[in-house]
Amino acid sequence: MRSRKIANRQERGSGNGAPSTARRAVLTGGALGLAAVAGSTLGGTEPANAATPGPIWISPSGGDDTAAIQAIVKSAGGGVLGLAPGQFNITSVAVSAQTTDGDAGGFGWSIIGCGSATVVNVTGAGSGFSVHRTAGYGAQFNLPAQHTTVFMRNFVIDGTNASPGAIGVDVGDGWGYDIDLTIVNFSQPGSIGLRLNNQVFWTEKGRFSAQLMNNDTAAVIDSVGGDISHEYNFFDFNIFANTNQQGVVIKNGVNAAGCTLKLHGNMAKSDSSNSAPTGNIAALTLTGASSRLFNSEIIMKVEGNTGGSGSGPFPYGIFYSDSSNAIKDCTGIIAHSLTNSNINGGEFSFRGMIFADPSLSNIYTTATAGQTSSQPPAMPGSGTPLQNYGPDQMVHVSGGTVTGITINTVPTTLASGNFFIPAGGSIAVSYTGTPAPTWTWVPASYSNV
C-alpha cells in the first residue's frame, strides 16, 4: 500500500515523477543552481513540472547573494522563493509585495526557508529585507477584491555583521501580511529587529510573529508622516533583550486599534546607577504625540533576568513618553517582574488582571479626558458624569443628600453603596445641599501573585 501511495503521488506531481530541470539544478546546490533558476525565471520559460508549481529553491553561493535573490523577487508575476539550508549573505533586498504597478497591482513574492537551518546574514546599515506595496488599493469597496500581500516564514535573519542603524525586516503597506521569522543580533546602536512601517498607506489584517533576540530594539510599529492605520493586526512577539536593549515600541502617532498584542520574554538589567532604567527602556513603549493602542487585547508576560552586564534597575514594564500616549479601552493580562511602569499621566483604561505593578493598577482617573493620576478624583458637581480613564475600580458612595446615582449612563434607584466602574465606564452622583456626598475609589485589577 505504501509503494502505491508513493507512485500515485509522483504521478500527480509531474506525470513522470521527475522534478523540473530548473528545480533539479537548484537542488544540486551552489551557484550553478542559483543561476539556473534565476535564468529560467527571468527568461519566462515554464518549468517542466508546470502542473504542480512550487517554490523556486536556491542555495547560498558562498559569497554575496543579494543580486541573485533580488533578481527573483523583483521579477513579474510573483511566486515563492525557497531558501535552502545554509548561510546566505545579503546587504539589502527589496521584496515586491506587488509586481504590477498601480492601485490594482498584486501578485507579490513570498519567501520561505528551512527553519533554523536557513540563516540570512545581513551586512551594512540598510534593511535586510524591505517588504512593501508601492500603491494603495483605491476605492475600498470596488470589485475585484483587494490583493492580499505576501508571507515570509521559517528562516533566521542575523545582524551580527550589520552596521549601526540596520533593520532586519522592514515591512508594511497592505492587507494580510504573514510574517513568521527569527531575527537576531541587530545589536548595534539604533538597530531594529522588526519594523512594521507604513510608507504609503495602511497595514491591516496581518499576522506578525517573531522570535526577537539580542536586538538594540526588538520591534517597532511606525508610520512615516504620522498616523496611518495599523488596525486589526495580530502581533506575537517573543523577545530576549540584553542590557539596555529596548522591547517593543509604538511611535510617531500610530493608533493601533482592534489588534491582539502578545508580548513574552526576558529583559536584562539596565547599566544605570539611577533608579530609572537607562533611556527609559521598557518591554512596551509608546512614544511620540498621541501614539496609542486601543480597542485591543494585550497578553503580556515579561520577566527580568540578572544576566548581561547590567547591575542597575530592570527596564520598565510599560513606558509612555508623555500624557498624550494611551492604552485605551483594552483588555487582557499584564504581568512582569520589571520596574513598575511609568505612563506619565496618560490614559490606561484596561480591563483585566495586572500582576505586581501597582503603578498601573493603582492609578485613578481625572476629570480631564484621557488623563490619569496617582490620587483618586474629587467628587464633581451634582449630576456631572466622570469617566474612568484608568483600570477597573470599585467606588463606594456615602453621605450627603443623594437624589440619584447613574452608572454607565443608566440611572439606579440607590442613594449610596458600592459600584463597579469598569475601565472606560462612568459614574454620576446627583445631590442637593451641603455637605456633598463622599466617595472612595478602590482599584479592582491588582494582583500580587
mmCIF file of C-alpha atoms in Angstrom, residues 3 15 22 85 150 156 159 173 210 240 263 306 328 344 402 441:
data_model
loop_
_atom_site.group_PDB
_atom_site.id
_atom_site.type_symbol
_atom_site.label_atom_id
_atom_site.label_comp_id
_atom_site.label_asym_id
_atom_site.label_seq_id
_atom_site.Cartn_x
_atom_site.Cartn_y
_atom_site.Cartn_z
ATOM 1 C CA SER A 3 4.537 1.936 -2.566
ATOM 2 C CA GLY A 15 3.393 12.928 -14.921
ATOM 3 C CA ALA A 22 15.470 24.216 -13.204
ATOM 4 C CA PRO A 85 19.697 25.243 4.266
ATOM 5 C CA VAL A 150 2.932 38.132 0.931
ATOM 6 C CA VAL A 156 16.692 33.218 10.585
ATOM 7 C CA GLY A 159 22.577 41.046 12.078
ATOM 8 C CA ASP A 173 1.610 48.856 3.390
ATOM 9 C CA ALA A 210 8.739 36.910 15.503
ATOM 10 C CA PHE A 240 15.150 38.396 24.615
ATOM 11 C CA LEU A 263 4.445 40.075 24.273
ATOM 12 C CA THR A 306 20.080 39.263 36.069
ATOM 13 C CA LYS A 328 -7.245 52.886 25.720
ATOM 14 C CA ASN A 344 3.351 59.926 32.676
ATOM 15 C CA VAL A 402 -28.106 61.994 47.146
ATOM 16 C CA TRP A 441 -12.226 54.664 44.828
#
